[in-house]
Structure formats: structure tokens, C-alpha cells
Amino acid sequence: MDLYLQFLFSGLTLGSIYALIALALVTTYNITGILNMAQGEFVALGALAACTLYSAGFSLPAAFFLAVIATAVVGGLMERLVINPVRNASNITSIIITIGVSIMIRGLALLIWGTNPYSLPAFTEGGPLKVLGAAVNTQSIWVFGLLIVTVTGLFAFMEKTYWGKAVRACVINRMAAKLMGINPYILSLMAFIVSGMLGAAAGVFITPITLATYDMGFSLGLKGFVAAIIGGINNVGGAIIGGLLLGVLEIFGAGLISSGLKDAVALIVLIIVLLLRPQGIIGVVSGRKV
Amino acid sequence: MNILDVNGLKVFHGRAQALRGVTFHAREGEIVAVLGANGAGKSTLLGTLSGIYAAKAGEVYFKGEPIIRQSPGYIVKQGLSLVPEHRQIFNDLTVQDNLLLGAFHRYIKDKGTLSEDMERVLGIFPALRGRERQTAGILSGGLQQMLAIGRGLMARPKLLMLDEPSIGLAPIVVREIMEVLSKLREDGTTIILVEQNAAAALRVADRAIVIERGQVIISGKPSELVNDERVQHAYLGRTGGHAGNVAVAFGY
Ligand SMILES: Nc1ncnc2c1ncn2[C@@H]1O[C@H](COP(=O)(O)OP(=O)(O)OP(=O)(O)O)[C@@H](O)[C@H]1O
Ligand SMILES: [Mg+2]
């Protein structure tokens, strides 16, 4: 019983990171129609940058904020330099371009940081907390907190603010939004900047648990993508549930069956979902295309 | 004075040419009806004037200023609004949010006037009053059309263009909308009204043009048009003799 609970908490921690990545993917997709396959690379960049800044003497919060800003700049540059110039290209072309960007970022990260893992201290000191008999380390709570804060913030922005409604208008009907003077290209830029910030934040929060390496973004990006597909690719709530579910399934699969199975779980889940419910588990079937 | 001058406008969708040199104008404070059969290029014309489609050639002057190849955001800011074909309201948002977003281009500078303008729109379309918090997508077709027009008015247009506002609506709703357009004209708004419903459009229009295969083939006063054989021809394709009754309907 305690063991299962332990698995569940570990799974939710991992799943929170997947959920954050999926959230960024889905938001970008809804606004721009583009699946950003470089989203995982934002996670790696944020994590590695924070490690470097921290070891250079910055405090942990300062390293965090600078890493988030730097990655936001990378996201913004990516949009201006490679996404915006091909805005009339087909979606498949855009996806291939984002894959190219992810390979390039990973290559640069390898040059800058090498293959060694980097680490950050846990945000708060002290041993694991006992929750219902299972041990939960404090960093997991930080990770879970990041997800809650992000989701709440995004929800409040989209539902309660004028600018958030302008973004939703653009998702609902791009042409009509343009007629109102809402500029989809500025929203596209914003989406990539926010994706950079979200990715970097997730990377910094997870590093005390998993360490940071130049290639961590590949598998994280893939898992976030699977989580988004599970949720139905254009559904924010679905992406969060998909991420948490995937994290939990992975840990249970690794713990109960074989640790070699961990990465296969995502692909198995993806195939099952695509076969049984291609519209995702939350699945409002939607032909909407922005 | 002409508020809008269009000269030799040519527009392509991919390789297909939708407008083959359209020339027409609108004087300040009049209603210009734009008639034409399916696929004649009416929506392409309005979309191009609004900056949605790019013109290959031609000139567009709004209030004497060139607006061709400007962005939709710039054009709506100058005072030219389009109420697009099929309403295109923001389905998942509330009536109120739809209206407020209509004023997007002046939200930063002019936030304070939004509620005042919304009050004005609710005065023009009383049927929308009390439904501000309803989701736009669940409204009836007539209310959605009123909302689409109201959203267009929130931009404070000098020139309001409407693309087939009467389509699919009951005759009584069509009459109500046409009355609103007449009233807006009296308040000084210039209107370009694209319609398949020639009878309804010609009843309120000061002038009309007929577009066929991307060109203006006729222009004149409604009284001249209703007796023109070619007008009836342009409508036979779709309304099956409906236009033949236009003259009767008008008592011409
Ligand atoms: N986005 C588009 N892509 C390709 N072709 C288009 C597009 N929009 C319109 N067309 C074509 O351009 C021509 C003019 O279309 P347009 O919609 O302007 O006509 P319309 O007069 O508004 O017709 P309707 O009365 O059916 O609304 C048609 O042949 C149409 O098929
Ligand atoms: Mg049309």
C-alpha cells in the first residue's frame, strides 16, 4: 500500500513536468496551429542555464529568473527568425522546422555544456515529508506547486482578462479576430515567449530531482507531446490530465513490471489512445483549425 | 465627397482570379448595395477592402488615404469595419465579450468608452439586452447576426460593410436589420451591403452595383436596376425568378 502511494507521488511529480510541457505545446498549437517540437529543448536550456548561473555565484532565485528570461528570449527569437518567416507554409513544414530547431539547440547545448550532468540544490532544505505513510520529498511539492500556479494563472488570464479573451477569440475564429484588429502574429510571438518561460521553469524545478543534461529535452519533449495527444492536442485540461496520467503510468510500469519499460509506456499509451480515442481522452471532437 | 474609391481592383485566390478590375465608389452617408450571383466575387471584394486578402493590382482610397495592402488592424482603426459572411461571431465567448472585442483596436487608448458604446449597441438591438452573459454560440441565427453587426459597430466605423446579413433569417428579422441599417445611415454611417436578397437590399439602398465574374457590370439607382433585364439575369441562377418579382415588390 505504502509502495503504491510512493509510486503515485513520484508519478505525479514526473507527470507535473509532462503536464507543463504539454500545456505549453497545446497553448502554442491553439494559437498558431504549430506543434513546437522544440518545447523540450526549452526545458533543457532553462535547466542548464540555471545550473551555470548558480555555480557562477548567483542565488537560486536569481538563477531561476535569469534562466527563465533567457529561454523566453530564445523562444521569441525562434518565432521571429524561423516561424514567422514561413507563416504561410503547411503545418507539416512548420513541424519539420521546429524539429530542426530542436536538433540545433541540442547541438549548441552539447557544445556549451558537454555531456556531463549538472545539478541544483533542492529549493528548500530538510528531509522528505511523510504523507499517508509515503515519503514525499519537498522538491516534488515545488514541482506540483509550479503546475498549480501555472494552470491557475493561465486560466485566470484566459477567462478573466480582456487580453486573454482576445487570445481566445483568435483561437475560435482567426479571420474574425483579424477583422477586430487582433494581430495573430503578435499572439504567435507571445505564445513562443511564454512557451520558453514555462519550459525553463519546469526545467529548473525538476533539476534537483533528475539532474540536467544537454539531451534531457528530447525525451521530455516527446512525453509532453504524448500527453498532449492523450488530452486531445487542443484541450488544455486534457493536456494536464494526460501529463499526470502518463507520469503515473510510467512510474507504475517501471516499478511493478520492469524499469526498462519506463520509456516504452509513453509509446504504448500513445498507440492505445490513437487506436481507441484518436480525439483524445477528454475528446470534444473538434475540426477546428487555427 | 466619396468616402471610398476603388479603382481596377484585381485579386487572386491562388491561381484563380476572383476580381478582374473592380471599380466603384461610395459617397459619404449612403447605402450602396452590392448584388451578384454565387461566386461572383462579392465576399472577395469586401475581404480585400478589409485587408484580409491581398490585391494583385488596383487602388483603394478610404477618406482620401490609400489603404490597399494595409493590415486589417490598420484598416479597422481608420473606420472601416466588415461584418463578415456567416456572422463569424466568437461562439464560445459571451455576448458581452464579443461586443467588447469589437472595440479591440481602441481598447488601450479608449477603454472608458467601451461600456458607453455597448449601451448604444444594446439600444440599437434591444433583443440582445439581458443576454450579455449568454454564450454567443447558443443564440438564434437572427440574434447572432445582430451580435455580429453590433460587434462591427463597436469599432465606431465610418463605413460599415455587411456581407449577406439576411441569409437564412426570417423575413421579419431581415426587415428589422434593414431598418437598423437605414437608421445608421441617418446617423451618418456609410454602408456597403452585399446581398443575395436583392429585394431587401434595393429597398434600403441609395445606389447599387451588380458584380458578375469579378467585374462590375451594372451600377445605378435601385429604381433603374429593378427594371434591368441583366439584374434579373444575375439572380436567376440562384433565386429562381425571385428577382423577376422585385419590380412588382417595389411597385415599379
Ligand atoms: N479562400 C478562397 N480560396 C480559393 N478560392 C476562393 C476563396 N474564396 C473565394 N474563392 C473563389 O473566388 C470566387 C469568388 O468567391 P466569393 O466568395 O468572393 O464570391 P461571392 O460573390 O461572395 O459568392 P457567394 O454569394 O457564394 O458568397 C469563387 O469562384 C470562389 O470559389
Ligand atoms: Mg460571399
Coordinates of C-alpha atoms and ligand atoms in Angstrom, one line a residue:
Chain A
M1 CA 0.0 0.0 0.0
D2 CA 2.7 2.4 1.0
L3 CA 4.7 1.4 -2.0
Y4 CA 1.8 2.2 -4.4
L5 CA 1.3 5.5 -2.7
Q6 CA 5.0 6.1 -3.1
F7 CA 4.7 5.3 -6.8
L8 CA 1.7 7.6 -7.1
F9 CA 3.5 10.6 -5.7
S10 CA 6.6 10.0 -7.8
G11 CA 4.4 9.6 -10.8
L12 CA 2.5 12.8 -10.1
T13 CA 5.8 14.7 -9.8
L14 CA 7.1 13.4 -13.1
G15 CA 3.6 13.9 -14.6
S16 CA 3.5 17.5 -13.5
I17 CA 6.5 18.2 -15.7
Y18 CA 4.9 16.4 -18.6
A19 CA 1.8 18.4 -18.0
L20 CA 3.6 21.7 -18.0
I21 CA 5.3 20.8 -21.3
A22 CA 2.0 19.6 -22.8
L23 CA 0.3 22.8 -21.6
A24 CA 2.9 24.9 -23.5
L25 CA 2.5 22.7 -26.6
V26 CA -1.3 22.9 -26.6
T27 CA -1.4 26.6 -26.0
T28 CA 1.0 27.3 -28.8
Y29 CA -0.9 24.9 -31.1
N30 CA -4.2 26.5 -30.4
I31 CA -2.9 30.0 -31.2
T32 CA -0.5 29.2 -34.1
G33 CA -1.6 25.8 -35.4
I34 CA 2.0 24.7 -35.0
L35 CA 3.3 21.8 -32.9
N36 CA 6.5 23.0 -31.4
M37 CA 8.8 20.0 -31.3
A38 CA 11.5 22.2 -29.7
Q39 CA 9.5 22.6 -26.5
G40 CA 11.6 20.0 -24.7
E41 CA 14.7 21.9 -25.6
F42 CA 13.4 25.0 -23.8
V43 CA 13.2 22.8 -20.6
A44 CA 16.9 21.7 -21.1
L45 CA 18.1 25.3 -21.8
G46 CA 16.4 26.7 -18.8
A47 CA 17.7 23.9 -16.5
L48 CA 21.3 24.2 -17.9
A49 CA 21.4 28.0 -17.8
A50 CA 20.2 28.0 -14.2
C51 CA 22.9 25.5 -13.2
T52 CA 25.6 27.6 -14.8
L53 CA 24.3 30.8 -13.3
Y54 CA 24.0 29.1 -9.9
S55 CA 27.6 27.8 -9.9
A56 CA 28.8 31.2 -11.1
G57 CA 27.6 32.6 -7.8
F58 CA 24.0 33.8 -8.4
S59 CA 21.4 32.9 -5.8
L60 CA 19.0 30.2 -6.7
P61 CA 16.0 32.6 -7.2
A62 CA 18.2 34.9 -9.3
A63 CA 19.5 32.0 -11.4
F64 CA 15.9 30.8 -11.9
F65 CA 14.6 34.2 -13.1
L66 CA 17.6 34.8 -15.4
A67 CA 17.3 31.3 -16.9
V68 CA 13.6 31.9 -17.5
I69 CA 14.2 35.2 -19.2
A70 CA 17.0 33.9 -21.3
T71 CA 14.9 31.0 -22.5
A72 CA 11.9 33.3 -23.2
V73 CA 14.3 35.3 -25.4
V74 CA 15.3 32.1 -27.2
G75 CA 11.6 31.3 -27.7
G76 CA 10.9 34.8 -29.1
L77 CA 13.9 34.6 -31.4
M78 CA 12.8 31.2 -32.7
E79 CA 9.4 32.6 -33.5
R80 CA 10.8 35.7 -35.3
L81 CA 13.6 34.0 -37.1
V82 CA 12.1 30.7 -38.3
I83 CA 8.4 30.5 -37.5
N84 CA 7.1 33.9 -38.6
P85 CA 9.0 33.9 -42.0
V86 CA 7.3 30.7 -43.0
R87 CA 3.9 31.5 -41.6
N88 CA 2.1 30.5 -44.8
A89 CA 3.8 27.2 -45.0
S90 CA 1.9 24.0 -44.4
N91 CA 1.7 22.6 -40.9
I92 CA 3.9 19.7 -41.7
T93 CA 6.6 22.1 -43.0
S94 CA 6.3 24.1 -39.7
I95 CA 6.7 20.9 -37.6
I96 CA 9.8 19.8 -39.5
I97 CA 11.2 23.3 -39.0
T98 CA 10.6 23.1 -35.2
I99 CA 12.3 19.6 -35.2
G100 CA 15.3 21.3 -37.0
V101 CA 15.4 24.0 -34.3
S102 CA 15.3 21.4 -31.6
I103 CA 18.3 19.5 -33.1
M104 CA 20.2 22.8 -33.5
I105 CA 19.5 23.8 -29.8
R106 CA 20.6 20.3 -28.6
G107 CA 23.8 20.6 -30.7
L108 CA 24.6 24.0 -29.2
A109 CA 23.8 22.8 -25.7
L110 CA 26.3 19.9 -26.3
L111 CA 29.0 22.4 -27.4
I112 CA 28.4 24.7 -24.4
W113 CA 27.6 22.2 -21.6
G114 CA 29.1 18.9 -22.8
T115 CA 27.7 15.5 -21.8
N116 CA 28.1 15.9 -18.0
P117 CA 25.0 16.2 -15.9
Y118 CA 24.6 19.4 -13.8
S119 CA 22.7 19.8 -10.6
L120 CA 20.9 22.3 -8.4
P121 CA 20.2 22.1 -4.7
A122 CA 16.6 21.4 -3.6
F123 CA 14.7 24.7 -3.2
T124 CA 14.0 24.0 0.5
E125 CA 16.1 22.0 2.9
G126 CA 15.0 19.2 5.1
G127 CA 14.1 15.6 4.6
P128 CA 11.1 14.1 2.9
L129 CA 7.7 14.7 4.3
K130 CA 5.5 11.8 5.4
V131 CA 2.2 11.8 3.7
L132 CA -0.1 8.9 4.5
G133 CA 2.9 6.8 5.2
A134 CA 4.7 7.6 1.9
A135 CA 7.8 9.8 1.7
V136 CA 7.4 12.9 -0.5
N137 CA 10.5 15.0 -1.0
T138 CA 10.0 18.7 -0.7
Q139 CA 11.1 19.4 -4.3
S140 CA 8.2 17.3 -5.6
I141 CA 5.9 19.6 -3.8
W142 CA 7.6 22.6 -5.5
V143 CA 7.1 20.9 -8.9
F144 CA 3.4 20.2 -8.2
G145 CA 3.0 23.8 -6.9
L146 CA 4.5 25.1 -10.2
L147 CA 1.9 23.2 -12.1
I148 CA -0.9 24.5 -10.0
V149 CA 0.3 28.1 -10.1
T150 CA 0.8 28.0 -13.9
V151 CA -2.6 26.4 -14.5
T152 CA -4.4 28.9 -12.2
G153 CA -2.5 31.8 -13.8
L154 CA -3.3 30.7 -17.3
F155 CA -6.9 30.1 -16.5
A156 CA -7.3 33.5 -14.9
F157 CA -5.7 35.2 -17.8
M158 CA -7.8 33.4 -20.4
E159 CA -11.1 33.7 -18.6
K160 CA -10.9 36.9 -16.8
T161 CA -8.8 39.4 -18.7
Y162 CA -9.6 41.3 -21.9
W163 CA -6.3 40.2 -23.5
G164 CA -7.0 36.6 -22.6
K165 CA -10.3 36.9 -24.3
A166 CA -8.6 38.4 -27.4
V167 CA -6.4 35.3 -27.5
R168 CA -9.4 33.0 -27.2
A169 CA -11.1 35.0 -30.0
C170 CA -8.2 34.3 -32.2
V171 CA -8.3 30.6 -31.4
I172 CA -12.1 30.5 -32.0
N173 CA -12.0 32.4 -35.3
R174 CA -8.8 33.7 -36.6
M175 CA -10.3 35.7 -39.5
A176 CA -12.9 37.5 -37.4
A177 CA -10.2 38.2 -34.8
K178 CA -8.1 39.8 -37.5
L179 CA -11.0 42.0 -38.6
M180 CA -11.2 43.3 -35.0
G181 CA -7.6 44.3 -35.2
I182 CA -6.3 41.4 -33.1
N183 CA -2.9 40.5 -34.6
P184 CA -2.3 36.8 -34.7
Y185 CA 1.4 37.2 -35.4
I186 CA 1.9 39.1 -32.2
L187 CA 0.0 36.4 -30.4
S188 CA 2.2 33.8 -32.0
L189 CA 5.3 35.6 -30.7
M190 CA 3.7 35.8 -27.2
A191 CA 3.0 32.0 -27.4
F192 CA 6.6 31.2 -28.1
I193 CA 7.9 33.5 -25.4
V194 CA 5.5 32.0 -22.8
S195 CA 6.5 28.5 -24.0
G196 CA 10.1 29.4 -23.4
M197 CA 9.3 30.7 -19.9
L198 CA 7.2 27.7 -19.0
G199 CA 9.7 25.2 -20.3
A200 CA 12.6 26.9 -18.5
A201 CA 10.6 27.0 -15.2
A202 CA 9.8 23.3 -15.5
G203 CA 13.5 22.5 -16.2
V204 CA 14.8 24.4 -13.2
F205 CA 12.2 22.9 -10.9
I206 CA 12.9 19.3 -11.9
T207 CA 16.7 19.6 -11.9
P208 CA 17.2 19.0 -8.2
I209 CA 15.4 15.6 -8.7
T210 CA 16.6 14.4 -12.1
L211 CA 19.8 16.5 -12.8
A212 CA 20.2 18.4 -16.1
T213 CA 21.8 17.2 -19.2
Y214 CA 22.1 18.7 -22.7
D215 CA 19.8 16.0 -24.2
M216 CA 17.2 15.9 -21.4
G217 CA 14.8 17.8 -23.7
F218 CA 14.4 15.1 -26.2
S219 CA 12.6 12.6 -24.0
L220 CA 10.7 15.3 -22.1
G221 CA 9.5 16.9 -25.2
L222 CA 8.4 13.6 -26.6
K223 CA 6.5 12.8 -23.3
G224 CA 4.9 16.2 -23.3
F225 CA 3.8 15.6 -26.9
V226 CA 2.3 12.2 -26.0
A227 CA 0.5 13.8 -23.0
A228 CA -0.9 16.5 -25.3
I229 CA -2.2 13.8 -27.8
I230 CA -3.7 11.9 -24.9
G231 CA -5.6 15.0 -23.9
G232 CA -6.7 15.7 -27.5
I233 CA -4.0 18.1 -28.7
N234 CA -6.2 21.3 -28.5
N235 CA -7.5 20.8 -25.0
V236 CA -5.7 22.4 -22.1
G237 CA -7.5 20.4 -19.4
G238 CA -6.8 17.2 -21.3
A239 CA -3.1 18.0 -21.6
I240 CA -2.8 18.4 -17.9
I241 CA -4.7 15.1 -17.2
G242 CA -2.7 13.4 -20.0
G243 CA 0.6 14.6 -18.4
L244 CA -0.3 13.4 -14.9
L245 CA -1.6 10.1 -16.2
L246 CA 1.4 9.4 -18.3
G247 CA 3.8 10.2 -15.3
V248 CA 1.8 7.9 -13.0
L249 CA 1.7 5.1 -15.6
E250 CA 5.4 5.3 -16.3
I251 CA 6.3 5.0 -12.6
F252 CA 3.9 2.2 -12.0
G253 CA 5.1 0.4 -15.2
A254 CA 8.7 0.8 -14.2
G255 CA 8.1 -0.1 -10.6
L256 CA 5.8 -3.1 -11.0
I257 CA 6.9 -4.6 -14.2
S258 CA 10.3 -3.6 -15.3
S259 CA 12.4 -0.4 -15.1
G260 CA 13.3 -0.9 -18.7
L261 CA 9.7 -0.4 -19.6
K262 CA 9.6 3.3 -18.4
D263 CA 10.1 4.9 -21.8
A264 CA 8.1 2.4 -23.7
V265 CA 5.0 3.2 -21.6
A266 CA 4.6 6.5 -23.4
L267 CA 4.5 4.9 -26.8
I268 CA 2.2 2.1 -25.7
V269 CA -0.2 4.7 -24.2
L270 CA 0.0 6.8 -27.4
I271 CA -0.8 3.8 -29.6
I272 CA -3.7 2.7 -27.5
V273 CA -5.2 6.3 -27.4
L274 CA -4.7 6.8 -31.1
L275 CA -6.4 3.5 -31.8
L276 CA -9.3 3.8 -29.4
R277 CA -9.9 7.5 -29.0
P278 CA -8.0 9.5 -31.6
Q279 CA -9.7 12.6 -30.4
G280 CA -8.1 12.2 -27.0
I281 CA -9.5 11.1 -23.7
I282 CA -11.2 14.3 -22.9
G283 CA -12.1 14.4 -26.6
V284 CA -14.5 17.0 -27.7
V285 CA -14.2 16.1 -31.4
S286 CA -13.3 19.3 -33.0
G287 CA -12.5 20.1 -36.5
R288 CA -11.3 23.5 -35.5
K289 CA -8.1 24.6 -37.1
V290 CA -6.5 27.9 -36.4
Chain B
M1 CA -17.5 63.6 -51.3
N2 CA -16.5 59.9 -51.8
I3 CA -15.6 58.1 -48.6
L4 CA -14.4 55.1 -50.6
D5 CA -12.8 54.9 -54.1
V6 CA -11.9 51.6 -55.6
N7 CA -10.1 51.5 -58.9
G8 CA -9.2 48.5 -61.0
L9 CA -9.0 46.0 -58.1
K10 CA -7.6 42.6 -59.1
V11 CA -7.5 39.8 -56.6
F12 CA -6.5 36.1 -57.0
H13 CA -7.2 33.1 -54.8
G14 CA -4.2 31.0 -55.6
R15 CA -4.2 30.9 -59.4
A16 CA -7.9 31.6 -59.8
Q17 CA -8.8 35.3 -60.4
A18 CA -11.7 36.4 -58.3
L19 CA -11.7 40.1 -59.1
R20 CA -10.9 41.3 -62.6
G21 CA -10.6 45.0 -62.2
V22 CA -13.4 46.2 -59.9
T23 CA -14.1 50.0 -60.0
F24 CA -16.7 51.6 -57.8
H25 CA -17.2 54.2 -55.1
A26 CA -19.3 55.0 -52.1
R27 CA -20.3 58.6 -51.1
E28 CA -20.4 59.6 -47.6
G29 CA -23.7 58.7 -45.9
E30 CA -25.2 56.5 -48.5
I31 CA -26.1 52.8 -48.6
V32 CA -24.6 51.0 -51.6
A33 CA -26.0 47.6 -52.4
V34 CA -23.6 45.1 -54.0
L35 CA -25.5 42.4 -55.8
G36 CA -24.3 39.3 -57.7
A37 CA -24.7 35.6 -58.1
N38 CA -22.9 32.9 -56.1
G39 CA -19.1 33.1 -56.6
A40 CA -19.3 36.5 -58.4
G41 CA -16.6 37.9 -56.1
K42 CA -18.6 39.9 -53.6
S43 CA -17.0 38.5 -50.4
T44 CA -13.6 38.6 -52.0
L45 CA -14.2 42.3 -52.7
L46 CA -15.2 43.1 -49.0
G47 CA -12.4 40.9 -47.7
T48 CA -9.8 42.7 -49.8
L49 CA -11.1 46.2 -48.7
S50 CA -10.7 45.0 -45.1
G51 CA -7.1 43.8 -45.6
I52 CA -7.9 40.0 -45.3
Y53 CA -7.0 39.3 -49.0
A54 CA -4.1 40.9 -50.8
A55 CA -4.8 42.6 -54.1
K56 CA -2.6 42.0 -57.1
A57 CA -3.4 45.3 -58.6
G58 CA -5.6 48.4 -58.2
E59 CA -6.1 51.2 -55.8
V60 CA -8.3 51.7 -52.7
Y61 CA -8.8 55.1 -51.1
F62 CA -10.7 55.4 -47.8
K63 CA -11.3 59.0 -46.8
G64 CA -8.8 60.0 -49.4
E65 CA -6.0 57.8 -47.9
P66 CA -4.6 54.7 -49.7
I67 CA -5.4 51.6 -47.6
I68 CA -4.6 48.9 -50.1
R69 CA -2.2 46.3 -48.7
Q70 CA -2.6 47.7 -45.2
S71 CA -3.3 45.2 -42.3
P72 CA -6.9 44.5 -41.2
G73 CA -6.0 46.1 -37.8
Y74 CA -4.9 49.4 -39.5
I75 CA -8.0 49.5 -41.7
V76 CA -10.5 48.9 -38.9
K77 CA -8.7 51.7 -36.9
Q78 CA -9.3 54.1 -39.8
G79 CA -13.0 53.5 -39.5
L80 CA -13.8 50.7 -42.0
S81 CA -15.5 47.7 -40.5
L82 CA -16.6 44.4 -42.0
V83 CA -19.4 42.3 -40.7
P84 CA -18.3 39.1 -42.4
E85 CA -20.2 36.4 -44.2
H86 CA -21.8 33.7 -42.0
R87 CA -21.5 36.1 -38.9
Q88 CA -18.3 34.6 -37.6
I89 CA -19.0 35.6 -34.1
F90 CA -16.8 34.2 -31.3
N91 CA -19.0 31.2 -30.4
D92 CA -17.5 30.2 -27.1
L93 CA -17.4 33.8 -25.7
T94 CA -20.3 35.7 -24.2
V95 CA -22.3 38.3 -26.0
Q96 CA -20.7 41.0 -23.9
D97 CA -17.2 39.7 -24.7
N98 CA -18.0 39.6 -28.4
L99 CA -19.1 43.2 -28.3
L100 CA -16.1 44.4 -26.3
L101 CA -13.7 42.7 -28.6
G102 CA -15.3 44.6 -31.5
A103 CA -13.6 47.7 -29.9
F104 CA -10.2 45.9 -29.7
H105 CA -8.4 48.5 -31.8
R106 CA -9.1 51.3 -29.3
Y107 CA -9.1 49.3 -26.1
I108 CA -5.7 50.6 -24.9
K109 CA -6.4 54.3 -25.5
D110 CA -10.1 54.5 -25.0
K111 CA -11.1 51.8 -22.5
G112 CA -13.5 54.2 -20.8
T113 CA -15.9 54.5 -23.7
L114 CA -16.5 50.8 -24.2
S115 CA -19.4 50.4 -21.8
E116 CA -21.0 53.5 -23.3
D117 CA -20.7 52.1 -26.8
M118 CA -22.1 48.7 -25.6
E119 CA -25.1 50.6 -24.2
R120 CA -25.6 52.2 -27.6
V121 CA -25.4 48.8 -29.4
L122 CA -27.9 47.3 -27.0
G123 CA -30.1 50.3 -27.7
I124 CA -29.9 49.6 -31.4
F125 CA -30.6 45.9 -30.9
P126 CA -32.8 45.6 -27.8
A127 CA -33.2 41.9 -28.4
L128 CA -29.6 41.4 -27.2
R129 CA -30.3 43.2 -23.9
G130 CA -30.4 40.9 -20.9
R131 CA -28.4 38.3 -22.8
E132 CA -25.0 39.9 -22.2
R133 CA -23.7 36.9 -20.2
Q134 CA -25.1 34.2 -22.6
T135 CA -22.7 32.3 -24.7
A136 CA -22.9 33.7 -28.3
G137 CA -23.0 30.3 -29.9
I138 CA -26.3 29.3 -28.4
L139 CA -28.2 32.4 -29.7
S140 CA -30.6 32.1 -32.6
G141 CA -29.4 33.0 -36.1
G142 CA -31.1 36.3 -36.0
L143 CA -29.6 37.3 -32.7
Q144 CA -26.2 36.1 -33.9
Q145 CA -26.5 38.3 -36.9
M146 CA -27.4 41.3 -34.7
L147 CA -24.5 40.5 -32.5
A148 CA -22.2 40.4 -35.5
I149 CA -23.4 43.8 -36.6
G150 CA -23.2 45.1 -33.1
R151 CA -19.6 43.9 -32.8
G152 CA -18.8 45.7 -36.0
L153 CA -20.4 48.9 -34.7
M154 CA -18.3 48.7 -31.5
A155 CA -15.3 49.7 -33.7
R156 CA -17.1 53.0 -34.4
P157 CA -17.0 52.6 -38.2
K158 CA -17.4 55.5 -40.6
L159 CA -18.0 52.9 -43.3
L160 CA -19.7 49.6 -42.3
M161 CA -19.6 46.7 -44.8
L162 CA -22.0 43.8 -44.4
D163 CA -21.7 40.5 -46.2
E164 CA -25.1 38.9 -46.7
P165 CA -26.6 39.7 -43.3
S166 CA -30.0 38.4 -44.3
I167 CA -29.0 34.9 -45.2
G168 CA -31.1 32.2 -43.5
L169 CA -33.1 34.7 -41.5
A170 CA -36.9 35.0 -41.2
P171 CA -38.4 37.9 -43.2
I172 CA -39.4 39.8 -40.1
V173 CA -35.8 39.7 -38.8
V174 CA -34.5 40.8 -42.2
R175 CA -36.8 43.8 -42.1
E176 CA -35.6 44.7 -38.6
I177 CA -32.0 44.5 -39.7
M178 CA -32.7 46.6 -42.8
E179 CA -34.4 49.2 -40.6
V180 CA -31.3 49.4 -38.4
L181 CA -29.2 50.0 -41.5
S182 CA -31.4 52.8 -42.6
K183 CA -31.2 54.4 -39.1
L184 CA -27.4 54.0 -39.1
R185 CA -27.2 55.8 -42.4
E186 CA -29.3 58.7 -41.0
D187 CA -26.8 58.9 -38.2
G188 CA -24.1 59.4 -40.8
T189 CA -22.6 55.9 -41.2
T190 CA -21.9 54.9 -44.8
I191 CA -22.9 51.4 -45.6
I192 CA -21.9 48.8 -48.2
L193 CA -24.4 46.0 -48.2
V194 CA -23.7 42.7 -50.1
E195 CA -26.9 40.8 -50.6
Q196 CA -28.3 37.8 -52.4
N197 CA -31.7 39.1 -51.2
A198 CA -32.0 41.8 -53.9
A199 CA -35.4 42.8 -52.9
A200 CA -34.5 43.6 -49.4
A201 CA -31.2 45.3 -50.3
L202 CA -32.6 47.5 -53.1
R203 CA -35.4 48.7 -50.8
V204 CA -32.9 50.4 -48.4
A205 CA -30.1 51.3 -50.9
D206 CA -29.4 54.7 -52.4
R207 CA -27.3 53.1 -55.2
A208 CA -26.4 49.6 -56.2
I209 CA -23.8 47.8 -58.3
V210 CA -24.0 44.3 -59.8
I211 CA -20.9 42.1 -59.9
E212 CA -20.5 39.3 -62.3
R213 CA -17.5 37.1 -62.6
G214 CA -15.3 39.6 -60.8
Q215 CA -16.4 42.7 -62.6
V216 CA -18.9 45.5 -62.0
I217 CA -21.4 45.1 -64.9
I218 CA -24.1 47.5 -63.8
S219 CA -24.4 50.4 -61.4
G220 CA -27.2 52.8 -60.8
K221 CA -30.2 53.7 -58.6
P222 CA -32.4 50.9 -57.3
S223 CA -35.2 52.1 -59.5
E224 CA -33.0 51.7 -62.6
L225 CA -31.8 48.3 -61.5
V226 CA -35.1 46.6 -60.8
N227 CA -36.2 47.1 -64.4
D228 CA -32.9 46.0 -65.8
E229 CA -33.1 42.6 -67.5
R230 CA -29.5 41.9 -66.6
V231 CA -30.2 42.3 -62.9
Q232 CA -32.9 39.7 -63.2
H233 CA -30.5 37.5 -65.2
A234 CA -27.8 37.8 -62.4
Y235 CA -30.3 36.5 -60.0
L236 CA -32.0 33.8 -61.9
G237 CA -29.1 31.5 -61.2
R238 CA -29.8 31.4 -57.5
T239 CA -33.2 32.8 -56.6
G240 CA -35.0 31.1 -59.5
G241 CA -37.1 34.0 -60.7
H242 CA -37.2 35.8 -57.4
A243 CA -35.6 38.9 -58.9
G244 CA -38.2 38.9 -61.5
N245 CA -40.6 39.8 -58.8
V246 CA -38.5 42.6 -57.5
A247 CA -40.1 45.3 -59.6
V248 CA -43.5 44.0 -58.5
A249 CA -42.5 44.1 -54.9
F250 CA -41.4 47.7 -55.3
G251 CA -44.4 48.7 -57.2
Y252 CA -42.3 50.0 -60.0
Ligands
LIG1 N1 -10.3 31.4 -49.9 C1 -10.5 31.1 -51.2 N2 -9.6 30.3 -51.8 C2 -9.8 29.9 -53.1 N3 -10.8 30.4 -53.9 C3 -11.7 31.2 -53.3 C4 -11.6 31.6 -51.9 N4 -12.6 32.4 -51.7 C5 -13.4 32.5 -52.8 N5 -12.8 31.8 -53.8 C6 -13.3 31.7 -55.2 O1 -13.4 33.0 -55.7 C7 -14.5 33.3 -56.4 C8 -15.3 34.4 -55.7 O2 -15.8 34.0 -54.5 P1 -16.5 35.0 -53.4 O3 -16.7 34.2 -52.2 O4 -15.8 36.3 -53.4 O5 -17.9 35.1 -54.1 P2 -19.3 35.7 -53.6 O6 -19.8 36.6 -54.6 O7 -19.1 36.2 -52.2 O8 -20.2 34.3 -53.5 P3 -21.4 33.9 -52.5 O9 -22.6 34.6 -52.9 O10 -21.4 32.4 -52.7 O11 -20.9 34.3 -51.1 C9 -15.3 31.9 -56.4 O12 -15.1 31.3 -57.6 C10 -14.7 31.2 -55.2 O13 -14.8 29.8 -55.5
MG2 MG -19.8 35.6 -50.4

